[in-house]
Short mmCIF file of C-alpha atoms in Angstrom, two decimals:
data_model
loop_
_atom_site.label_atom_id
_atom_site.label_comp_id
_atom_site.label_asym_id
_atom_site.label_seq_id
_atom_site.Cartn_x
_atom_site.Cartn_y
_atom_site.Cartn_z
CA UNK A 1 11.81 -79.37 56.75
CA UNK A 2 11.85 -77.48 60.03
CA UNK A 3 14.76 -77.10 62.38
CA UNK A 4 14.37 -77.04 66.13
CA UNK A 5 12.41 -74.15 67.60
CA UNK A 6 10.21 -73.89 64.48
CA UNK A 7 13.03 -72.34 62.42
CA UNK A 8 12.94 -73.37 58.80
CA UNK A 9 15.77 -74.60 56.66
CA UNK A 10 15.98 -72.77 53.33
CA UNK A 11 17.55 -74.34 50.25
CA UNK A 12 20.08 -71.99 48.62
CA UNK A 13 21.55 -74.57 46.22
CA UNK A 14 22.45 -73.65 42.68
CA UNK A 15 25.24 -73.09 40.22
CA UNK A 16 27.62 -70.29 39.38
CA UNK A 17 25.78 -68.18 36.82
CA UNK A 18 28.86 -66.57 35.26
CA UNK A 19 32.37 -67.82 35.96
CA UNK A 20 34.61 -65.22 37.59
CA UNK A 21 31.68 -63.06 38.72
CA UNK A 22 30.49 -63.03 42.33
CA UNK A 23 26.81 -63.69 42.95
CA UNK A 24 24.54 -63.56 45.96
CA UNK A 25 24.18 -66.80 47.87
CA UNK A 26 21.92 -65.32 50.57
CA UNK A 27 20.71 -61.85 51.49
CA UNK A 28 21.46 -60.41 54.91
CA UNK A 29 19.17 -62.07 57.43
CA UNK A 30 19.01 -61.10 61.12
CA UNK A 31 17.13 -64.33 61.85
CA UNK A 32 19.79 -66.63 60.33
CA UNK A 33 21.48 -68.78 62.93
CA UNK A 34 23.71 -70.71 60.53
CA UNK A 35 24.30 -72.00 57.03
CA UNK A 36 26.17 -74.67 55.11
CA UNK A 37 27.68 -74.93 51.63
CA UNK A 38 28.90 -78.10 49.90
CA UNK A 39 31.10 -77.70 46.83
CA UNK A 40 29.64 -80.19 44.32
CA UNK A 41 31.89 -79.01 41.49
CA UNK A 42 35.38 -79.89 40.27
CA UNK A 43 36.88 -76.43 41.00
CA UNK A 44 37.30 -74.25 44.07
CA UNK A 45 34.50 -71.97 45.21
CA UNK A 46 35.05 -68.88 47.34
CA UNK A 47 32.61 -67.64 49.98
CA UNK A 48 32.31 -64.25 51.68
CA UNK A 49 29.94 -64.30 54.65
CA UNK A 50 30.79 -60.95 56.21
CA UNK A 51 28.76 -58.81 53.83
CA UNK A 52 31.28 -58.13 51.08
CA UNK A 53 31.73 -59.45 47.58
CA UNK A 54 33.40 -62.85 47.28
CA UNK A 55 36.79 -62.79 45.55
CA UNK A 56 39.19 -65.50 44.40
CA UNK A 57 42.36 -63.96 45.82
CA UNK A 58 41.86 -63.80 49.59
CA UNK A 59 40.39 -60.75 51.23
CA UNK A 60 37.37 -61.67 53.34
CA UNK A 61 36.65 -64.78 51.26
CA UNK A 62 37.51 -68.34 52.19
CA UNK A 63 38.19 -71.21 49.79
CA UNK A 64 35.88 -74.19 49.57
CA UNK A 65 37.66 -77.03 47.75
CA UNK A 66 35.78 -79.58 45.60
CA UNK A 67 33.88 -82.13 47.68
CA UNK A 68 34.17 -80.11 50.89
CA UNK A 69 31.28 -79.12 53.17
CA UNK A 70 31.45 -75.94 55.24
CA UNK A 71 29.00 -75.46 58.10
CA UNK A 72 29.03 -72.50 60.44
CA UNK A 73 30.18 -73.30 63.96
CA UNK A 74 27.51 -73.08 66.66
CA UNK A 75 29.35 -70.11 68.17
CA UNK A 76 29.01 -68.09 64.94
CA UNK A 77 25.80 -66.36 63.92
CA UNK A 78 26.45 -65.01 60.39
CA UNK A 79 23.67 -62.52 59.62
CA UNK A 80 25.41 -60.51 56.86
CA UNK A 81 24.84 -61.09 53.16
CA UNK A 82 26.72 -64.09 51.75
CA UNK A 83 28.25 -64.14 48.27
CA UNK A 84 29.92 -66.88 46.26
CA UNK A 85 32.22 -67.01 43.26
CA UNK A 86 33.76 -69.73 41.13
CA UNK A 87 36.02 -69.60 38.10
CA UNK A 88 33.72 -71.53 35.80
CA UNK A 89 30.09 -71.09 34.78
CA UNK A 90 27.80 -73.87 36.08
CA UNK A 91 29.92 -74.92 39.07
CA UNK A 92 27.40 -76.59 41.39
CA UNK A 93 26.92 -76.11 45.12
CA UNK A 94 24.46 -77.36 47.71
CA UNK A 95 23.63 -74.76 50.34
CA UNK A 96 21.21 -74.30 53.22
CA UNK A 97 20.48 -71.59 55.77
CA UNK A 98 18.59 -71.86 59.02
#
């Protein structure tokens, strides 16, 4: 599926590999103009999109509650690496970058 201007949408969906351990959601990408993450699990997920490691206790991470979709605002162009963490192994998320 292509976005406007021939940019492609990339599927980043998956699950938490090891509960309590941050994992890469997306590598740094100077061409990224936005991304979205939907928390398809029963527990909170935490996202860090400023290039650091996602943590569960604040810092540069934000909380994504179960059933919530986060999409970058048009005014934000997050090009740094994005990491994600959840408390439980196999927590599911649906994610895209464009």
